[in-house]
Tab-separated table of C-alpha atoms and ligand atoms in Angstrom:
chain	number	residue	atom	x	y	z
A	1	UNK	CA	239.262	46.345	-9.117
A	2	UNK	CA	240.860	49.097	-11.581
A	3	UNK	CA	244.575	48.415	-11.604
A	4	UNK	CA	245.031	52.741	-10.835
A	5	UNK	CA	244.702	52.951	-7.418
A	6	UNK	CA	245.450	50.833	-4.618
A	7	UNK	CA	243.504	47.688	-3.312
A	8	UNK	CA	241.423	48.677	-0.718
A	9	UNK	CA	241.915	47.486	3.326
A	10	UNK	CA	240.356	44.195	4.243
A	11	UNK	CA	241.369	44.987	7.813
A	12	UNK	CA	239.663	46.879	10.806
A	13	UNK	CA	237.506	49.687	10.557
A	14	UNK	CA	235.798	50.407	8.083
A	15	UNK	CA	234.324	46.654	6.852
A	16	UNK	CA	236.596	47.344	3.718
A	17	UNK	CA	233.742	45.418	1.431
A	18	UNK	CA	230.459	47.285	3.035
A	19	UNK	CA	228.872	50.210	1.806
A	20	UNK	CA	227.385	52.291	4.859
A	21	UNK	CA	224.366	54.010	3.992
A	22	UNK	CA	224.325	57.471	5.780
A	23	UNK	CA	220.536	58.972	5.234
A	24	UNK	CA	220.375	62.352	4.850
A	25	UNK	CA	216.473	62.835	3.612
A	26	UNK	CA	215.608	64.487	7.281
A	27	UNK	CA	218.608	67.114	7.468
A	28	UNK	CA	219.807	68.064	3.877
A	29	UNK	CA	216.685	66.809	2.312
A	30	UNK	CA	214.499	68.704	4.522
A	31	UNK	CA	216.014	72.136	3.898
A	32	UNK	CA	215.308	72.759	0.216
A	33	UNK	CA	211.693	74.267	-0.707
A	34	UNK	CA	209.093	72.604	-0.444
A	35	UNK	CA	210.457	69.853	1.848
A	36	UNK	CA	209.709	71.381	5.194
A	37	UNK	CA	208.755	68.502	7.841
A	38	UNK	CA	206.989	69.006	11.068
A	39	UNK	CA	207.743	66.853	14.206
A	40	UNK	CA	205.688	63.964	14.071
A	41	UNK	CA	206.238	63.305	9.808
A	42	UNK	CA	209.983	63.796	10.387
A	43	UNK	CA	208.943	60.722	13.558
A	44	UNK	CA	207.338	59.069	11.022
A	45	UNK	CA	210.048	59.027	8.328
A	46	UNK	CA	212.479	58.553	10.747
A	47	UNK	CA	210.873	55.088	11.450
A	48	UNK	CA	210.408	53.762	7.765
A	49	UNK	CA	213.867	54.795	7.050
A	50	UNK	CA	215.269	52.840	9.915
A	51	UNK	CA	213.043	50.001	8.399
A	52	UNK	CA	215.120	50.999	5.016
A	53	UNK	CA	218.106	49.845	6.756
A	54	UNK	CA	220.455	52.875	6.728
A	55	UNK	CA	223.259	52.567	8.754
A	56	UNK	CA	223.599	56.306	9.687
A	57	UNK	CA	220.180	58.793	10.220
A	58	UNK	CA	220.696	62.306	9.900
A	59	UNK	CA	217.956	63.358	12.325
A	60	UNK	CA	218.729	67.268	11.373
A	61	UNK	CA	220.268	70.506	12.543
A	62	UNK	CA	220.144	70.472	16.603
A	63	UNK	CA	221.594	74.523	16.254
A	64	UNK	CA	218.576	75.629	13.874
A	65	UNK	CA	215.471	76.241	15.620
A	66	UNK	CA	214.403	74.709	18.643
A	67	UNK	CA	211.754	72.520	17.139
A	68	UNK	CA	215.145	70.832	15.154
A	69	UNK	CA	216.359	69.857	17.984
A	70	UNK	CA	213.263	68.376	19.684
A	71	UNK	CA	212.933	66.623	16.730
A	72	UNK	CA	216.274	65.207	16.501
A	73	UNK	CA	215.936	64.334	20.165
A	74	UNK	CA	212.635	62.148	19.764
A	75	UNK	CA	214.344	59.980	16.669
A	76	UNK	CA	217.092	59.660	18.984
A	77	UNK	CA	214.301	58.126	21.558
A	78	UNK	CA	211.642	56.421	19.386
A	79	UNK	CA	214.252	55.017	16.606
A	80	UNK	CA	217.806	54.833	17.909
A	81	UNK	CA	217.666	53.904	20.901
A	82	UNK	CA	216.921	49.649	20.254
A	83	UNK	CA	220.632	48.181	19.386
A	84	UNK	CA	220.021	47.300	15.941
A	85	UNK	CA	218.622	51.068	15.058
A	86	UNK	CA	220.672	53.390	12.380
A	87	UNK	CA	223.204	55.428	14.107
A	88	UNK	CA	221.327	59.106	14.913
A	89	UNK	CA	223.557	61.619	13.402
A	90	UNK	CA	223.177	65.323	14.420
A	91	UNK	CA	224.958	68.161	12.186
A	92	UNK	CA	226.757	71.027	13.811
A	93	UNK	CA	229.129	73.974	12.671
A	94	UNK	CA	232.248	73.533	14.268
A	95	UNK	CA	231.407	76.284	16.613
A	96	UNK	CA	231.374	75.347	20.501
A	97	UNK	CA	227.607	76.022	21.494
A	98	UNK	CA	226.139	74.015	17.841
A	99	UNK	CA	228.402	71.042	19.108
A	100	UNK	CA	227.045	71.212	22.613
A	101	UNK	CA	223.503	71.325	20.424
A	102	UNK	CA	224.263	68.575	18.626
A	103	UNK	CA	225.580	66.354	21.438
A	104	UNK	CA	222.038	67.449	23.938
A	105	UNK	CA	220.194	65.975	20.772
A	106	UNK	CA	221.375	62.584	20.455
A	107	UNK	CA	221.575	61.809	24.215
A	108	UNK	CA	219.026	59.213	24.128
A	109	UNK	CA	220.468	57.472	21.142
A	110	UNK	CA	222.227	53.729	21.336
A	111	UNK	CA	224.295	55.233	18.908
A	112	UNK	CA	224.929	58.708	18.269
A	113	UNK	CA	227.021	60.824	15.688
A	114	UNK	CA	228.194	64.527	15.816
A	115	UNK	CA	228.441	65.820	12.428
A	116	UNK	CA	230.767	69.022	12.036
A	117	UNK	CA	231.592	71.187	8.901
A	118	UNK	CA	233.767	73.763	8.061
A	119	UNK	CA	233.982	75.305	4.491
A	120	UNK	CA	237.767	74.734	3.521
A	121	UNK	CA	237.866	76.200	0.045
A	122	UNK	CA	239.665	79.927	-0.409
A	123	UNK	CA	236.156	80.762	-1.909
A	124	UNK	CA	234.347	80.392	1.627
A	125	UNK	CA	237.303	81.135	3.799
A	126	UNK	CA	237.266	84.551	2.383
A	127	UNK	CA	233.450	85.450	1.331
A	128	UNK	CA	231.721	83.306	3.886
A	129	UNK	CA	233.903	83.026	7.180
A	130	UNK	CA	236.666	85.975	6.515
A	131	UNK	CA	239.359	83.469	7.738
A	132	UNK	CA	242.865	82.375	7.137
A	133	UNK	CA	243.755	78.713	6.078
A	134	UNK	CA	245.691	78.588	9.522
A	135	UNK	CA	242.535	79.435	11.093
A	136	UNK	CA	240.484	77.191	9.929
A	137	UNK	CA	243.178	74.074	10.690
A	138	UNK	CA	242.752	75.560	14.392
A	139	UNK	CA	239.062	75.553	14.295
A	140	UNK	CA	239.136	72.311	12.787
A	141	UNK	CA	241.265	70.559	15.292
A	142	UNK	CA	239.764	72.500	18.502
A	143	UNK	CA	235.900	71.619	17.544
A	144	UNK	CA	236.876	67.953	16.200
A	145	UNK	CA	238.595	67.286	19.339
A	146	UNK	CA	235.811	68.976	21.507
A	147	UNK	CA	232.889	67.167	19.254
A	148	UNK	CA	235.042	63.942	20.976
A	149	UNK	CA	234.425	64.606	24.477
A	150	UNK	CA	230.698	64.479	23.942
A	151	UNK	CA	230.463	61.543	21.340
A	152	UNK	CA	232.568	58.148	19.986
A	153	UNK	CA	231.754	58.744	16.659
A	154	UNK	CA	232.445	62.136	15.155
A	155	UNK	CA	232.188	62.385	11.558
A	156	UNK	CA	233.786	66.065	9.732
A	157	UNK	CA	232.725	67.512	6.739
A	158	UNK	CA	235.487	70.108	5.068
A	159	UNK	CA	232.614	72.066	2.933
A	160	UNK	CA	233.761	72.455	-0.419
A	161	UNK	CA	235.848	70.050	-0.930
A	162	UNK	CA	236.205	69.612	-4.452
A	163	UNK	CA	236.909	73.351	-4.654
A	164	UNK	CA	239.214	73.171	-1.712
A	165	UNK	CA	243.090	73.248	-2.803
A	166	UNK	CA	244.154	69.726	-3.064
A	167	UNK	CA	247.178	70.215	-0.622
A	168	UNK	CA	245.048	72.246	1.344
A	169	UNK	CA	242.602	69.422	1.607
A	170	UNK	CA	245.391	67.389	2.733
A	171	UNK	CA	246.948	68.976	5.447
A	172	UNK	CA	242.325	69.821	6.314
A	173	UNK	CA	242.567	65.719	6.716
A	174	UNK	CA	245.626	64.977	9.071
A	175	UNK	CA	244.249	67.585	11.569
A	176	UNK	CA	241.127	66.170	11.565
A	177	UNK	CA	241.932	62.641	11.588
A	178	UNK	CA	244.582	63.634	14.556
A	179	UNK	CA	241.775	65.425	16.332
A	180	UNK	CA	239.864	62.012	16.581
A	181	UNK	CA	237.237	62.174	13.702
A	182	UNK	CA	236.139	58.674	13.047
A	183	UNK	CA	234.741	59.271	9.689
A	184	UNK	CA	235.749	62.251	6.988
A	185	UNK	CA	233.058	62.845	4.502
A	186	UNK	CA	234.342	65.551	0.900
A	187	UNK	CA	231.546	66.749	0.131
A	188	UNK	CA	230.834	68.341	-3.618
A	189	UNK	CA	228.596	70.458	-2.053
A	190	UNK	CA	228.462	73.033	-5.123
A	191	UNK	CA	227.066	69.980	-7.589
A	192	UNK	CA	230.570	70.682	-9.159
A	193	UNK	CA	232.385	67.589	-10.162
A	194	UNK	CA	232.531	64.886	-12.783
A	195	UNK	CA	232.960	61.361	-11.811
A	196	UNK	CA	236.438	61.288	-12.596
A	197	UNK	CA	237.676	63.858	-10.921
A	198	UNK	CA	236.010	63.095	-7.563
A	199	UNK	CA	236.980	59.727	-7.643
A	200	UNK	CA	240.395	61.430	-8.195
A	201	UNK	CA	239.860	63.150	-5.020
A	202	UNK	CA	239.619	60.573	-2.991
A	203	UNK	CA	242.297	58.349	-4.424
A	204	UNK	CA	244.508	61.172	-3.866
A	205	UNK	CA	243.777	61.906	-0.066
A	206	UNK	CA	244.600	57.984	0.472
A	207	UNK	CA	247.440	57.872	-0.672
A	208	UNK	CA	248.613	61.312	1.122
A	209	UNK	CA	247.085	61.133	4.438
A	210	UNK	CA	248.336	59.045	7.281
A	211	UNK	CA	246.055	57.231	9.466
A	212	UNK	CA	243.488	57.646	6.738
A	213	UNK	CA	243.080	53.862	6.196
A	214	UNK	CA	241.444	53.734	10.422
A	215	UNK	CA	238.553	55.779	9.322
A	216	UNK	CA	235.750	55.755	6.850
A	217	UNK	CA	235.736	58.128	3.682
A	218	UNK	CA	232.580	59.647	2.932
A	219	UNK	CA	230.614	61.019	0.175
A	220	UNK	CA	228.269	63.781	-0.219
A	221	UNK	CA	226.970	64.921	-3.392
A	222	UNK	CA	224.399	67.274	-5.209
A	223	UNK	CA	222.913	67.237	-8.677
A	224	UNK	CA	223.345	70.182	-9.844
A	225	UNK	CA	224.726	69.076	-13.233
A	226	UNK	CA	223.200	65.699	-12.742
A	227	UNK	CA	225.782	64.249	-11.694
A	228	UNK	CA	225.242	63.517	-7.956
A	229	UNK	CA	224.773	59.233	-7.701
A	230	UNK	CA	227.458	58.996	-10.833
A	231	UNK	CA	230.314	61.039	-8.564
A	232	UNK	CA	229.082	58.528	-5.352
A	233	UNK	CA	229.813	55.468	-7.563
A	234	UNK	CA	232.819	56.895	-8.610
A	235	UNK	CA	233.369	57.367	-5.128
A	236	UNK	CA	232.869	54.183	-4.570
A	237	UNK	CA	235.033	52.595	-6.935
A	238	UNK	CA	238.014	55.193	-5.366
A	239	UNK	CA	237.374	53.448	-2.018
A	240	UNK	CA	235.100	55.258	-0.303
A	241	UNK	CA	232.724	53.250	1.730
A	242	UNK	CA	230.147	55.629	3.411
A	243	UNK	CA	227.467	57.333	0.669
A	244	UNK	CA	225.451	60.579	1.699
A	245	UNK	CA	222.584	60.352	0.465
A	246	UNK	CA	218.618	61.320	0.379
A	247	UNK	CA	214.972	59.325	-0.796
A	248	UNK	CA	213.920	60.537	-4.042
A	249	UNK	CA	217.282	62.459	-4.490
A	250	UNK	CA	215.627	65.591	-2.241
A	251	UNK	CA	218.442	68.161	-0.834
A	252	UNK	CA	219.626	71.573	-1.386
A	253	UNK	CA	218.778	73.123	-5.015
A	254	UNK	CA	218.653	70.094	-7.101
A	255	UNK	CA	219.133	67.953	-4.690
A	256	UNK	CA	221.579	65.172	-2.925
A	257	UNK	CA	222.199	61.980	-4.475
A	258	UNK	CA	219.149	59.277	-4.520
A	259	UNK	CA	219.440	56.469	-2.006
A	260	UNK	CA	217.132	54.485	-3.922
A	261	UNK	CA	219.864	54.986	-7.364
A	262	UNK	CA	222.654	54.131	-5.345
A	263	UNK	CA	221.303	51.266	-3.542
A	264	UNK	CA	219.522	49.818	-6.940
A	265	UNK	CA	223.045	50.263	-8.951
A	266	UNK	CA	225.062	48.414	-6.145
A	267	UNK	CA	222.577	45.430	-6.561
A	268	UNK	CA	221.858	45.305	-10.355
A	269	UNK	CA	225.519	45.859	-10.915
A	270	UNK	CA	226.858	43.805	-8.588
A	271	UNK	CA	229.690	42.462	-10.680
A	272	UNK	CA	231.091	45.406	-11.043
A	273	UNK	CA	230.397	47.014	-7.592
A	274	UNK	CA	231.117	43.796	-5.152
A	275	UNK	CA	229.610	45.686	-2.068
A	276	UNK	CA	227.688	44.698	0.616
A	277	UNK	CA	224.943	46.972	2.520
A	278	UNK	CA	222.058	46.711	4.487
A	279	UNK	CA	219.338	48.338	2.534
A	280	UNK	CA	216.432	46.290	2.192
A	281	UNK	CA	215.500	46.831	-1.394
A	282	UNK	CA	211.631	45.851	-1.331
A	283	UNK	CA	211.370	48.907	1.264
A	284	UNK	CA	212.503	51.121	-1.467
A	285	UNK	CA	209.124	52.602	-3.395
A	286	UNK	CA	207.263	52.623	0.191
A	287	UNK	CA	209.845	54.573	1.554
A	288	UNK	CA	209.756	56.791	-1.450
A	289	UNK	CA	205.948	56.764	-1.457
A	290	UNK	CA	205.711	58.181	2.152
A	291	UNK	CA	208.041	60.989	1.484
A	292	UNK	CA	206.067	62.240	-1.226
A	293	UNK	CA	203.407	62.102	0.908
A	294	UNK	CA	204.706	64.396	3.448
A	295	UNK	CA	206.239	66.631	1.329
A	296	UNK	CA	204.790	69.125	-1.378
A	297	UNK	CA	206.032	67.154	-4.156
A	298	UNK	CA	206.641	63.554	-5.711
A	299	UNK	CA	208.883	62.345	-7.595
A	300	UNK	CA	208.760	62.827	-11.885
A	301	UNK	CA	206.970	60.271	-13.430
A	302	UNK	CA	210.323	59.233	-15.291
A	303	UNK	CA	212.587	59.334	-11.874
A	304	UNK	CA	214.582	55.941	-12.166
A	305	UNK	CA	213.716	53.072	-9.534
A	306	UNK	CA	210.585	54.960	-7.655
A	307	UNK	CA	208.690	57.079	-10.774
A	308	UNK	CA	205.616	56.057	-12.095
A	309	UNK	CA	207.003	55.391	-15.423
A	310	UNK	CA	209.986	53.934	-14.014
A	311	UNK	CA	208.815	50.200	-14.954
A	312	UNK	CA	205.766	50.833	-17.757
A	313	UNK	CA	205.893	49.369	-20.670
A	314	UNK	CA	203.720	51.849	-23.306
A	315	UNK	CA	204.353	49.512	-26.793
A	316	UNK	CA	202.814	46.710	-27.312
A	317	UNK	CA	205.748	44.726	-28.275
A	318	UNK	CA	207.366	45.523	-25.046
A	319	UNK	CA	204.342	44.422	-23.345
A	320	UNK	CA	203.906	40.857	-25.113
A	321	UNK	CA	207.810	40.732	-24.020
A	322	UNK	CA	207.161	41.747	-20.148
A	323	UNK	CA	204.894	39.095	-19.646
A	324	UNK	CA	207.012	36.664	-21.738
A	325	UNK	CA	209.731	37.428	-19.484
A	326	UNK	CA	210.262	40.635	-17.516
A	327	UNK	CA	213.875	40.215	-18.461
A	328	UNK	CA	213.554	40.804	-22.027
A	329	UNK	CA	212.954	45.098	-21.000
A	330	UNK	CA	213.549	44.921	-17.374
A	331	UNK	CA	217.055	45.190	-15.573
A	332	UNK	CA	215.662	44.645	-12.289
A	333	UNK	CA	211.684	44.415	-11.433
A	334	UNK	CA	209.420	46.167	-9.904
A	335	UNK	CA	208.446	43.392	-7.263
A	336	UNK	CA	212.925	43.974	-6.237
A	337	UNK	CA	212.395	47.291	-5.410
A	338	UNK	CA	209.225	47.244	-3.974
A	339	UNK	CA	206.803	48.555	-6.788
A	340	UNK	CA	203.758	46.477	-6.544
A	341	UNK	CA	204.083	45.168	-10.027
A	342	UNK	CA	205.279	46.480	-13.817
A	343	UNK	CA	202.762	49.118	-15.270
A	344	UNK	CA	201.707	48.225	-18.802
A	345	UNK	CA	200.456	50.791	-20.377
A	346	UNK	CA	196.860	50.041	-21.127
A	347	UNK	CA	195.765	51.773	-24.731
A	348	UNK	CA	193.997	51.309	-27.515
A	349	UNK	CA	197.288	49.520	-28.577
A	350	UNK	CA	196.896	46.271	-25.581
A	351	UNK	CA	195.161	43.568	-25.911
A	352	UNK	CA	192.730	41.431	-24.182
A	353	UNK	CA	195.695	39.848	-22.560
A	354	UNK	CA	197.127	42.795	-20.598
A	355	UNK	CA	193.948	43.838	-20.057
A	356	UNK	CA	192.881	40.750	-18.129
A	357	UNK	CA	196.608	40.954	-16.295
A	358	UNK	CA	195.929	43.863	-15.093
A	359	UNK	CA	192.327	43.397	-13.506
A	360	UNK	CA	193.628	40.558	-11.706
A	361	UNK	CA	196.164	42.320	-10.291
A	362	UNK	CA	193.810	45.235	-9.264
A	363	UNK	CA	191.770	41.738	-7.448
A	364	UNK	CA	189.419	41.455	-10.565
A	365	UNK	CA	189.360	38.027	-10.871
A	366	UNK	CA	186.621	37.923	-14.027
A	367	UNK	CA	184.685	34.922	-16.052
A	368	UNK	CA	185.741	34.918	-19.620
A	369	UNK	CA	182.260	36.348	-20.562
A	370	UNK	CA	182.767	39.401	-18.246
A	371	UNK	CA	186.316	40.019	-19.292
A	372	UNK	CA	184.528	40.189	-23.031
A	373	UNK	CA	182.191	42.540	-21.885
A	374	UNK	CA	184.795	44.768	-19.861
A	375	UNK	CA	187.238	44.294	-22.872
A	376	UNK	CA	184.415	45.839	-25.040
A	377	UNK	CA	183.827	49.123	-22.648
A	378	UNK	CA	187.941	49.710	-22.452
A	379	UNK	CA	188.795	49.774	-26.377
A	380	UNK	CA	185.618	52.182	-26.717
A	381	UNK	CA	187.039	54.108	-24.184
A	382	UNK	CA	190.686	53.838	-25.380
A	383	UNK	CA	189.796	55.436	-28.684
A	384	UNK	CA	188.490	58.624	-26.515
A	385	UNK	CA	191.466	59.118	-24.130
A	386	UNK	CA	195.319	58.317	-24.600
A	387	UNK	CA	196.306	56.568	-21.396
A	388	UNK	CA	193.140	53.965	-19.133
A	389	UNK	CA	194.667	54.553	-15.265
A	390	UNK	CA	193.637	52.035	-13.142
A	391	UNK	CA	191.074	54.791	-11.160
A	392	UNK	CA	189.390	54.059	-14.765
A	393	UNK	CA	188.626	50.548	-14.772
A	394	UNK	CA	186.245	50.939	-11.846
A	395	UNK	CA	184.006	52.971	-14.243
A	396	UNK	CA	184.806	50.105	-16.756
A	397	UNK	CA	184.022	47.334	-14.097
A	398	UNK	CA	180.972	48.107	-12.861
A	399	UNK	CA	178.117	46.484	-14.165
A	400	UNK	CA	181.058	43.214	-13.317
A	401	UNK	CA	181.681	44.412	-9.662
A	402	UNK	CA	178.985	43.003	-7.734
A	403	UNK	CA	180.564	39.964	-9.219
A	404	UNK	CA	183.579	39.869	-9.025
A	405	UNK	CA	186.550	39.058	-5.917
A	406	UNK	CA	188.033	42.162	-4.683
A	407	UNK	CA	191.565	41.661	-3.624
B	501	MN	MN1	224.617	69.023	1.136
């Protein structure tokens, strides 16, 4: 614990040492291009993400089209209504009829969430909703308080924070808080910050706003300059114990913070992020697999945690090493996280050694004789083409096959 900010609450609400995941794959995620979900794959990630362990689902935008809402009302059915499930968060504007939106949509949950917003920075007050600062404190307090009449758990979302005036964002805070929000998420919604200064932020609104140590801080940010999982740690580390975040880092423009970054950072680094959560880390790359699926796009081969190259080992000192001891190149492995096993590389460069390692994982359990003959075929075919995927080694295998175990 840094010695510049204060030690954080071991008492009540939030669990001071937890780290609640709040999933936001189905509502931010799902409105950038190319990530457009109908009903039954939204269902469908819905339940895998639950298997995740998230604490909070963000089924979508109840307000947005009707199929949003139907959609966000079977989640609330099929996955939140056992009493382990993720909370089912549904976002509104904090406008009357998107509350009353929201709050239809999560009916059948065990636990439901209304998520409002209002943009609090001058920028948006004037170009976006052509109000005053007063205004928006009204509208704040009126739809917070209203949002509580429907739901326990009301969450509010001052858009813009980090471009928000900081004394601004203060007085945003105590009206919200007062109006019975149970958690306050800043978001950097514009991909703006560095780590420092949102950590800064947050240190700042906890020591200036009363009451703040009853609810849960939250944060919510984009990657526009890359940034978006190194501003949640540093969110983190300023006390915050709710993350907003999406699988494979999808969201607006370039996208929210990765859940799978986060969640991989708070276990690798451990001693110097003490936090508990409830993500179950070997559900990571399935998770991350089915998205892709659904949507138009994967992830980049070099994506940390869930890309292809995220745990392949190309040299062939590396490789000799990996099977040594993952250790000696690995921070984590693959098998932690969910990836079925470490890719090495197979070349012209490996030898008869990774070769065989990987046919038995691929179920090729081969005689010594047929792993000469198969070792034969791949270095002939190595010295025509750069990289052997493993769709290759069934042309390799077989004359071996009819042989062989398949796993
Ligand atoms: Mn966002």
């Amino acid at each position: 614990m840094s010695a510049t900010h204060p030690p954080i609450p071991r008492e009540g609400p939030p669990q001071a040492d937890r780290v609640l995941f709040f999933d936001t794959t189905l509502r931010d995620g799902e409105q950038s291009p190319g990530c457009v979900m109908y009903g039954p794959e939204k269902l469908r990630m819905a339940h895998q993400i639950a298997a995740l362990g998230v604490d909070i689902l963000e089924a979508g935008f109840a307000i947005a089209s009707e199929g949003d809402s139907e959609s966000i009302r079977t989640i609330a059915r099929e996955v939140g209504s056992a009493p382990r499930s993720p909370v089912i968060a549904s976002l509104a504007r904090a406008k009357r009829e998107d509350i009353e939106a929201a709050a239809r949509s999560i009916e059948p949950a065990a636990r439901g969430r209304i998520h409002t917003f209002l943009s609090t920075s001058d920028l948006h007050l004037a170009a976006k909703l052509n109000i005053t600062r007063e205004q928006a404190l009204d509208q704040i307090g009126a739809m917070v308080a209203l949002a509580c009449t429907y739901a326990d758990d009301v969450e509010f979302s001052p858009e813009d924070a980090t471009r928000t005036d900081p004394y601004f964002l203060v007085r945003v805070c105590e009206v919200a808080i007062q109006a019975g929000a149970t958690t306050l998420n800043l978001p950097d919604t514009v991909g703006y910050c560095i780590p420092q200064g949102y950590g800064d932020m947050f240190r700042m609104v906890r020591e200036r706003v009363p009451g703040i140590e009853n609810i849960v801080l939250s944060a919510h940010c984009h990657d526009d300059l890359g940034l978006a999982v190194a501003n949640t740690i540093a969110a983190i580390q300023a006390g915050v114990r709710q993350v907003e975040c999406a699988i494979n880092g999808i969201g607006e423009r370039a996208g929210n913070a990765a859940l799978e970054e986060i969640a991989a950072i708070l276990v690798t680094r451990r001693d110097q992020l003490p936090y508990e959560h409830h993500i179950d880390m070997k559900q990571l790359y399935p998770t991350s697999q089915m998205l892709a699926e659904c949507i138009s796009f994967g992830t980049a081969p070099n994506k940390a945690i869930v890309g292809k190259n995220a745990f392949a080992h190309a040299a062939g000192i590396h490789q000799h090493g990996v099977m040594a001891n993952p250790l000696t190149y690995e921070i984590m492995t693959p098998e932690s996280v969910g990836v079925p096993s470490n890719s090495l590389v197979l070349g012209k460069h490996s030898g008869r050694r990774a070769l065989e390692h990987r046919l038995v994982e691929l179920g090729h359990a081969l005689t010594h004789a047929q792993l000469d003959a198969v070792y034969r075929r791949f270095i002939e075919l190595a010295d025509r083409k750069k990289t052997i995927y493993d769709q290759d080694f069934i042309g390799l295998l077989k004359p071996e096959r009819s042989a062989t175990a398949t796993a």
